PDB file of C-alpha atoms and ligand atoms in Angstrom:
ATOM      1  CA  MET A   1     -98.976  60.093-198.663  1.00 53.00           C
ATOM      2  CA  GLY A   2    -101.439  57.205-198.989  1.00 58.00           C
ATOM      3  CA  ASP A   3     -98.522  55.015-200.074  1.00 76.00           C
ATOM      4  CA  ASN A   4     -96.462  56.019-197.067  1.00 93.00           C
ATOM      5  CA  ARG A   5     -99.320  55.114-194.766  1.00 95.00           C
ATOM      6  CA  LEU A   6     -99.686  51.753-196.454  1.00 95.00           C
ATOM      7  CA  ALA A   7     -95.958  51.048-196.211  1.00 96.00           C
ATOM      8  CA  GLU A   8     -95.885  52.175-192.593  1.00 96.00           C
ATOM      9  CA  LEU A   9     -98.874  50.000-191.719  1.00 97.00           C
ATOM     10  CA  ALA A  10     -97.162  47.027-193.381  1.00 97.00           C
ATOM     11  CA  MET A  11     -94.106  47.750-191.209  1.00 97.00           C
ATOM     12  CA  VAL A  12     -96.195  47.895-188.044  1.00 97.00           C
ATOM     13  CA  HIS A  13     -97.793  44.566-188.984  1.00 98.00           C
ATOM     14  CA  SER A  14     -94.355  42.973-189.603  1.00 98.00           C
ATOM     15  CA  GLU A  15     -93.278  44.225-186.192  1.00 98.00           C
ATOM     16  CA  ILE A  16     -96.341  42.653-184.592  1.00 98.00           C
ATOM     17  CA  MET A  17     -95.606  39.318-186.256  1.00 97.00           C
ATOM     18  CA  ALA A  18     -92.121  39.279-184.727  1.00 98.00           C
ATOM     19  CA  CYS A  19     -93.123  40.883-181.406  1.00 98.00           C
ATOM     20  CA  THR A  20     -91.950  39.488-178.062  1.00 98.00           C
ATOM     21  CA  LYS A  21     -92.985  42.439-175.870  1.00 98.00           C
ATOM     22  CA  CYS A  22     -95.270  40.352-173.663  1.00 98.00           C
ATOM     23  CA  ASP A  23     -95.555  36.691-172.660  1.00 98.00           C
ATOM     24  CA  LEU A  24     -98.442  36.058-175.059  1.00 98.00           C
ATOM     25  CA  HIS A  25     -95.854  35.618-177.823  1.00 98.00           C
ATOM     26  CA  LYS A  26     -94.727  32.345-176.195  1.00 98.00           C
ATOM     27  CA  SER A  27     -97.951  30.443-176.787  1.00 98.00           C
ATOM     28  CA  ARG A  28     -99.214  31.991-180.027  1.00 98.00           C
ATOM     29  CA  LYS A  29     -99.186  30.092-183.320  1.00 98.00           C
ATOM     30  CA  ASN A  30     -99.658  33.295-185.312  1.00 98.00           C
ATOM     31  CA  ALA A  31     -99.878  36.899-184.251  1.00 98.00           C
ATOM     32  CA  VAL A  32    -103.025  38.549-185.627  1.00 98.00           C
ATOM     33  CA  PRO A  33    -102.239  42.176-186.555  1.00 98.00           C
ATOM     34  CA  GLY A  34    -105.650  42.870-188.079  1.00 98.00           C
ATOM     35  CA  GLU A  35    -106.820  43.616-191.602  1.00 98.00           C
ATOM     36  CA  GLY A  36    -108.657  46.124-193.724  1.00 98.00           C
ATOM     37  CA  PRO A  37    -108.021  49.071-196.015  1.00 97.00           C
ATOM     38  CA  ILE A  38    -106.148  52.287-195.224  1.00 96.00           C
ATOM     39  CA  GLY A  39    -108.826  54.974-195.003  1.00 92.00           C
ATOM     40  CA  ALA A  40    -111.524  52.558-193.773  1.00 97.00           C
ATOM     41  CA  LYS A  41    -114.291  54.673-192.226  1.00 97.00           C
ATOM     42  CA  ILE A  42    -114.843  52.152-189.425  1.00 98.00           C
ATOM     43  CA  MET A  43    -112.367  50.289-187.209  1.00 98.00           C
ATOM     44  CA  PHE A  44    -113.556  47.447-184.964  1.00 98.00           C
ATOM     45  CA  VAL A  45    -111.416  46.526-181.978  1.00 98.00           C
ATOM     46  CA  GLY A  46    -112.048  43.163-180.297  1.00 98.00           C
ATOM     47  CA  GLU A  47    -110.592  41.580-177.178  1.00 98.00           C
ATOM     48  CA  GLY A  48    -108.021  39.240-178.652  1.00 98.00           C
ATOM     49  CA  PRO A  49    -107.555  36.372-181.095  1.00 98.00           C
ATOM     50  CA  GLY A  50    -109.275  33.082-180.308  1.00 97.00           C
ATOM     51  CA  GLN A  51    -108.260  29.636-181.497  1.00 97.00           C
ATOM     52  CA  ASN A  52    -109.389  30.063-185.131  1.00 97.00           C
ATOM     53  CA  GLU A  53    -107.741  33.474-185.370  1.00 98.00           C
ATOM     54  CA  ASP A  54    -104.504  32.127-183.842  1.00 98.00           C
ATOM     55  CA  GLU A  55    -104.464  29.293-186.373  1.00 98.00           C
ATOM     56  CA  GLN A  56    -105.202  31.492-189.401  1.00 98.00           C
ATOM     57  CA  GLY A  57    -103.475  34.741-188.400  1.00 98.00           C
ATOM     58  CA  ARG A  58    -106.649  36.678-189.243  1.00 98.00           C
ATOM     59  CA  PRO A  59    -109.113  38.507-186.947  1.00 98.00           C
ATOM     60  CA  PHE A  60    -112.745  37.485-186.386  1.00 98.00           C
ATOM     61  CA  VAL A  61    -112.799  34.391-188.606  1.00 98.00           C
ATOM     62  CA  GLY A  62    -114.880  32.212-186.231  1.00 96.00           C
ATOM     63  CA  ALA A  63    -118.528  32.346-185.139  1.00 97.00           C
ATOM     64  CA  ALA A  64    -118.250  35.866-183.662  1.00 97.00           C
ATOM     65  CA  GLY A  65    -116.753  37.026-186.959  1.00 98.00           C
ATOM     66  CA  LYS A  66    -119.637  35.537-188.886  1.00 98.00           C
ATOM     67  CA  LEU A  67    -122.090  37.515-186.743  1.00 98.00           C
ATOM     68  CA  LEU A  68    -120.000  40.676-187.171  1.00 98.00           C
ATOM     69  CA  THR A  69    -120.091  40.215-190.968  1.00 98.00           C
ATOM     70  CA  GLU A  70    -123.882  39.677-190.842  1.00 98.00           C
ATOM     71  CA  LEU A  71    -124.440  42.786-188.724  1.00 98.00           C
ATOM     72  CA  LEU A  72    -122.368  44.820-191.171  1.00 98.00           C
ATOM     73  CA  GLY A  73    -124.413  43.425-194.042  1.00 98.00           C
ATOM     74  CA  SER A  74    -127.602  44.497-192.262  1.00 98.00           C
ATOM     75  CA  ILE A  75    -126.491  48.138-192.534  1.00 98.00           C
ATOM     76  CA  GLY A  76    -125.177  47.772-196.089  1.00 98.00           C
ATOM     77  CA  VAL A  77    -121.454  47.633-195.259  1.00 98.00           C
ATOM     78  CA  SER A  78    -119.081  45.000-196.608  1.00 98.00           C
ATOM     79  CA  ARG A  79    -116.544  43.409-194.249  1.00 98.00           C
ATOM     80  CA  SER A  80    -113.802  44.186-196.756  1.00 97.00           C
ATOM     81  CA  ASP A  81    -114.461  47.932-196.312  1.00 98.00           C
ATOM     82  CA  VAL A  82    -113.769  48.011-192.554  1.00 98.00           C
ATOM     83  CA  PHE A  83    -110.589  47.606-190.528  1.00 98.00           C
ATOM     84  CA  ILE A  84    -110.708  44.871-187.872  1.00 98.00           C
ATOM     85  CA  THR A  85    -108.218  44.357-185.055  1.00 98.00           C
ATOM     86  CA  ASN A  86    -107.917  43.524-181.340  1.00 98.00           C
ATOM     87  CA  ILE A  87    -106.477  45.135-178.190  1.00 98.00           C
ATOM     88  CA  VAL A  88    -103.939  42.271-177.991  1.00 98.00           C
ATOM     89  CA  LYS A  89    -102.609  40.771-181.185  1.00 98.00           C
ATOM     90  CA  CYS A  90    -101.687  37.339-179.752  1.00 98.00           C
ATOM     91  CA  ARG A  91    -104.109  34.754-178.354  1.00 98.00           C
ATOM     92  CA  PRO A  92    -104.320  34.530-174.565  1.00 98.00           C
ATOM     93  CA  PRO A  93    -103.899  30.837-173.597  1.00 97.00           C
ATOM     94  CA  ASN A  94    -107.224  28.988-173.161  1.00 95.00           C
ATOM     95  CA  ASN A  95    -109.052  32.184-174.153  1.00 92.00           C
ATOM     96  CA  ARG A  96    -108.443  33.779-170.759  1.00 97.00           C
ATOM     97  CA  ALA A  97    -108.926  37.540-170.599  1.00 96.00           C
ATOM     98  CA  PRO A  98    -105.868  39.571-171.613  1.00 98.00           C
ATOM     99  CA  ARG A  99    -103.981  40.997-168.608  1.00 98.00           C
ATOM    100  CA  LYS A 100    -103.427  44.689-168.023  1.00 97.00           C
ATOM    101  CA  ALA A 101     -99.661  44.430-168.677  1.00 98.00           C
ATOM    102  CA  GLU A 102    -100.327  42.613-171.969  1.00 98.00           C
ATOM    103  CA  ILE A 103    -102.895  45.196-173.087  1.00 98.00           C
ATOM    104  CA  GLU A 104    -100.474  48.005-172.218  1.00 97.00           C
ATOM    105  CA  ALA A 105     -97.562  46.349-174.020  1.00 98.00           C
ATOM    106  CA  CYS A 106     -99.699  45.918-177.138  1.00 98.00           C
ATOM    107  CA  ASN A 107    -101.464  49.306-177.057  1.00 97.00           C
ATOM    108  CA  PRO A 108     -98.927  51.218-179.215  1.00 96.00           C
ATOM    109  CA  TYR A 109     -99.789  48.938-182.132  1.00 97.00           C
ATOM    110  CA  MET A 110    -103.477  49.852-181.972  1.00 97.00           C
ATOM    111  CA  MET A 111    -102.574  53.524-181.684  1.00 96.00           C
ATOM    112  CA  SER A 112    -100.381  53.220-184.805  1.00 96.00           C
ATOM    113  CA  GLN A 113    -103.236  51.529-186.632  1.00 97.00           C
ATOM    114  CA  ILE A 114    -105.617  54.354-185.697  1.00 97.00           C
ATOM    115  CA  ARG A 115    -103.063  56.968-186.760  1.00 95.00           C
ATOM    116  CA  LEU A 116    -102.385  55.279-190.113  1.00 96.00           C
ATOM    117  CA  VAL A 117    -105.851  54.003-191.080  1.00 96.00           C
ATOM    118  CA  LYS A 118    -107.513  57.229-189.825  1.00 95.00           C
ATOM    119  CA  PRO A 119    -110.947  55.718-189.236  1.00 96.00           C
ATOM    120  CA  ARG A 120    -113.813  58.150-188.711  1.00 96.00           C
ATOM    121  CA  ILE A 121    -115.397  55.787-186.198  1.00 97.00           C
ATOM    122  CA  VAL A 122    -113.761  53.297-183.815  1.00 98.00           C
ATOM    123  CA  CYS A 123    -116.033  50.595-182.355  1.00 98.00           C
ATOM    124  CA  PRO A 124    -114.516  48.836-179.340  1.00 98.00           C
ATOM    125  CA  LEU A 125    -116.320  45.500-178.877  1.00 98.00           C
ATOM    126  CA  GLY A 126    -116.929  44.324-175.304  1.00 98.00           C
ATOM    127  CA  THR A 127    -115.793  45.725-171.968  1.00 97.00           C
ATOM    128  CA  PRO A 128    -112.030  44.988-172.179  1.00 98.00           C
ATOM    129  CA  ALA A 129    -111.784  46.796-175.534  1.00 98.00           C
ATOM    130  CA  ILE A 130    -114.091  49.614-174.394  1.00 98.00           C
ATOM    131  CA  ALA A 131    -112.053  50.142-171.196  1.00 97.00           C
ATOM    132  CA  THR A 132    -108.830  50.143-173.246  1.00 97.00           C
ATOM    133  CA  VAL A 133    -110.089  52.793-175.649  1.00 97.00           C
ATOM    134  CA  LEU A 134    -112.140  54.957-173.257  1.00 96.00           C
ATOM    135  CA  GLY A 135    -110.661  54.334-169.802  1.00 91.00           C
ATOM    136  CA  GLU A 136    -111.101  51.812-167.043  1.00 88.00           C
ATOM    137  CA  GLU A 137    -114.413  53.108-165.734  1.00 91.00           C
ATOM    138  CA  SER A 138    -116.159  52.359-169.060  1.00 94.00           C
ATOM    139  CA  SER A 139    -118.078  49.148-169.705  1.00 95.00           C
ATOM    140  CA  ALA A 140    -120.285  47.703-172.437  1.00 97.00           C
ATOM    141  CA  THR A 141    -123.369  47.868-170.196  1.00 96.00           C
ATOM    142  CA  ARG A 142    -122.948  51.585-169.533  1.00 97.00           C
ATOM    143  CA  ALA A 143    -121.379  52.836-172.750  1.00 98.00           C
ATOM    144  CA  HIS A 144    -122.788  50.736-175.615  1.00 98.00           C
ATOM    145  CA  GLY A 145    -124.572  52.541-178.420  1.00 98.00           C
ATOM    146  CA  LYS A 146    -123.586  56.034-177.249  1.00 98.00           C
ATOM    147  CA  PRO A 147    -121.112  57.753-179.557  1.00 98.00           C
ATOM    148  CA  GLN A 148    -118.471  59.949-177.943  1.00 96.00           C
ATOM    149  CA  THR A 149    -115.531  61.881-179.341  1.00 95.00           C
ATOM    150  CA  LYS A 150    -111.929  61.219-178.387  1.00 94.00           C
ATOM    151  CA  GLY A 151    -108.882  62.709-180.044  1.00 89.00           C
ATOM    152  CA  ASN A 152    -110.917  63.775-183.107  1.00 90.00           C
ATOM    153  CA  VAL A 153    -112.284  60.246-183.603  1.00 95.00           C
ATOM    154  CA  THR A 154    -115.874  59.151-182.924  1.00 97.00           C
ATOM    155  CA  ILE A 155    -115.951  56.172-180.565  1.00 97.00           C
ATOM    156  CA  LEU A 156    -119.038  53.948-180.651  1.00 98.00           C
ATOM    157  CA  PRO A 157    -118.757  51.217-177.980  1.00 98.00           C
ATOM    158  CA  MET A 158    -120.687  48.003-178.570  1.00 98.00           C
ATOM    159  CA  TYR A 159    -121.247  44.629-176.953  1.00 98.00           C
ATOM    160  CA  HIS A 160    -118.933  41.894-178.177  1.00 98.00           C
ATOM    161  CA  PRO A 161    -120.605  39.767-180.878  1.00 98.00           C
ATOM    162  CA  ALA A 162    -119.425  36.611-179.041  1.00 97.00           C
ATOM    163  CA  ALA A 163    -121.605  37.665-176.073  1.00 97.00           C
ATOM    164  CA  ALA A 164    -124.594  38.048-178.390  1.00 97.00           C
ATOM    165  CA  LEU A 165    -124.200  34.647-180.054  1.00 97.00           C
ATOM    166  CA  TYR A 166    -126.250  32.805-177.448  1.00 92.00           C
ATOM    167  CA  ASP A 167    -128.294  35.675-176.038  1.00 95.00           C
ATOM    168  CA  ALA A 168    -131.129  36.868-178.279  1.00 95.00           C
ATOM    169  CA  SER A 169    -131.763  40.044-176.279  1.00 97.00           C
ATOM    170  CA  LEU A 170    -128.094  41.112-176.520  1.00 97.00           C
ATOM    171  CA  LYS A 171    -128.204  40.390-180.226  1.00 97.00           C
ATOM    172  CA  GLU A 172    -131.100  42.818-180.559  1.00 98.00           C
ATOM    173  CA  VAL A 173    -129.174  45.471-178.632  1.00 98.00           C
ATOM    174  CA  LEU A 174    -126.173  44.919-180.898  1.00 98.00           C
ATOM    175  CA  ALA A 175    -128.333  45.169-184.023  1.00 98.00           C
ATOM    176  CA  SER A 176    -129.809  48.460-182.802  1.00 98.00           C
ATOM    177  CA  ASP A 177    -126.289  49.790-182.037  1.00 98.00           C
ATOM    178  CA  PHE A 178    -125.361  48.937-185.624  1.00 98.00           C
ATOM    179  CA  ASN A 179    -128.183  51.240-186.675  1.00 98.00           C
ATOM    180  CA  VAL A 180    -126.500  54.015-184.673  1.00 98.00           C
ATOM    181  CA  LEU A 181    -123.354  53.199-186.673  1.00 98.00           C
ATOM    182  CA  LYS A 182    -125.346  53.436-189.896  1.00 98.00           C
ATOM    183  CA  ASP A 183    -126.534  56.929-188.918  1.00 97.00           C
ATOM    184  CA  LEU A 184    -123.001  58.040-188.015  1.00 97.00           C
ATOM    185  CA  LEU A 185    -121.840  57.001-191.491  1.00 97.00           C
ATOM    186  CA  LYS A 186    -124.192  59.614-192.996  1.00 95.00           C
ATOM    187  CA  ASP A 187    -122.032  62.448-191.585  1.00 86.00           C
ATOM    188  CA  PRO A 188    -120.656  64.188-194.709  1.00 81.00           C
ATOM    189  CA  SER A 189    -117.780  66.045-192.968  1.00 81.00           C
ATOM    190  CA  PRO A 190    -114.249  64.943-193.896  1.00 75.00           C
ATOM    191  CA  PRO A 191    -112.352  62.739-191.419  1.00 75.00           C
ATOM    192  CA  ARG A 192    -110.051  64.638-189.047  1.00 80.00           C
ATOM    193  CA  GLU A 193    -106.516  63.782-188.057  1.00 86.00           C
ATOM    194  CA  PRO A 194    -106.452  61.554-184.957  1.00 86.00           C
ATOM    195  CA  VAL A 195    -104.734  63.449-182.148  1.00 82.00           C
ATOM    196  CA  LEU A 196    -103.863  62.842-178.526  1.00 76.00           C
ATOM    197  CA  GLU A 197    -106.314  64.347-176.067  1.00 69.00           C
ATOM    198  CA  ASP A 198    -104.018  67.319-175.385  1.00 72.00           C
ATOM    199  CA  GLY A 199    -104.074  68.173-179.086  1.00 70.00           C
ATOM    200  CA  ARG A 200    -100.641  66.801-179.987  1.00 73.00           C
ATOM    201  CA  GLU A 201    -100.426  64.750-183.169  1.00 72.00           C
ATOM    202  CA  MET A 202    -100.068  61.003-182.751  1.00 74.00           C
ATOM    203  CA  ARG A 203     -96.648  59.907-183.929  1.00 65.00           C
ATOM    204  CA  ARG A 204     -94.925  56.622-184.323  1.00 57.00           C
ATOM    205  CA  GLU A 205     -92.785  57.370-181.273  1.00 49.00           C
ATOM    206  CA  THR A 206     -95.846  58.241-179.211  1.00 50.00           C
ATOM    207  CA  LEU A 207     -96.095  55.381-176.763  1.00 47.00           C
ATOM    208  CA  GLU A 208     -98.362  57.164-174.307  1.00 51.00           C
ATOM    209  CA  LYS A 209    -101.854  55.905-173.854  1.00 50.00           C
ATOM    210  CA  TRP A 210    -104.516  57.796-175.694  1.00 50.00           C
ATOM    211  CA  VAL A 211    -105.781  59.616-172.635  1.00 45.00           C
TER     212      VAL A 211
HETATM  213  N1  URA B 301    -113.019  37.596-180.619  1.00 51.55           N
HETATM  214  C1  URA B 301    -112.218  38.668-180.564  1.00 51.55           C
HETATM  215  O1  URA B 301    -112.279  39.478-179.647  1.00 51.55           O
HETATM  216  N2  URA B 301    -111.356  38.846-181.554  1.00 51.55           N
HETATM  217  C2  URA B 301    -111.230  38.025-182.589  1.00 51.55           C
HETATM  218  O2  URA B 301    -110.391  38.280-183.464  1.00 51.55           O
HETATM  219  C3  URA B 301    -112.088  36.902-182.633  1.00 51.55           C
HETATM  220  C4  URA B 301    -112.969  36.704-181.633  1.00 51.55           C
HETATM  221 FE1  SF4 B 302     -96.410  41.738-178.794  1.00 51.55          FE
HETATM  222 FE2  SF4 B 302     -98.989  42.355-178.525  1.00 51.55          FE
HETATM  223 FE3  SF4 B 302     -98.287  39.851-179.104  1.00 51.55          FE
HETATM  224 FE4  SF4 B 302     -97.791  40.848-176.678  1.00 51.55          FE
HETATM  225  S1  SF4 B 302     -99.822  40.515-177.586  1.00 51.55           S
HETATM  226  S2  SF4 B 302     -96.345  39.686-177.932  1.00 51.55           S
HETATM  227  S3  SF4 B 302     -97.319  43.000-177.143  1.00 51.55           S
HETATM  228  S4  SF4 B 302     -97.991  41.646-180.401  1.00 51.55           S
END
């Protein structure tokens, strides 16, 4: 079973690397599927690859990634134990925000990652990721630090570490939201199968949004 999930995740990541479903494929150097172990308790979802990520094909390898790694360290978690990805897997040109059509085209990949990794907690980072995971009315300002449950998975929205890089007060908020994450990790109950909101299992062919 674990092996099947690993093989299936590898297939999803190969698909992403060859994907042409939206225009972002035209300007990317490398698609950035994401990385981390199957069965990771935590999945972080950022906005999209930046220049460093596009060049290296890996998520959160620049300054925001360094802060993310530090924040994880502050609650005793190693970066190699978490799964890290983005709502779009290819870099938007000049770091513009990803467009709705691009986010929608890419969404099935994130849903497959959630279904296969089965994280206990998903942390969308910043408003575009939060709105993608929780719905368009959600924002970092309103939702950060408050865990909610969706499709059997705990969602803990947070500010984007890039926003906190040059804003000490946001960095404090982010650090205190990481302490909420630390408390959530103490829950001893086994992880549950991610499902769609109406209770149906998520399947590979499920292209619906997770609503
Ligand atoms: N910012 C993001 O949202 N994602 C990355 O992978 C890097 C920076
Ligand atoms: Fe495909 Fe997503 Fe890249 Fe668009 S952003 S080309 S949907 S992998």
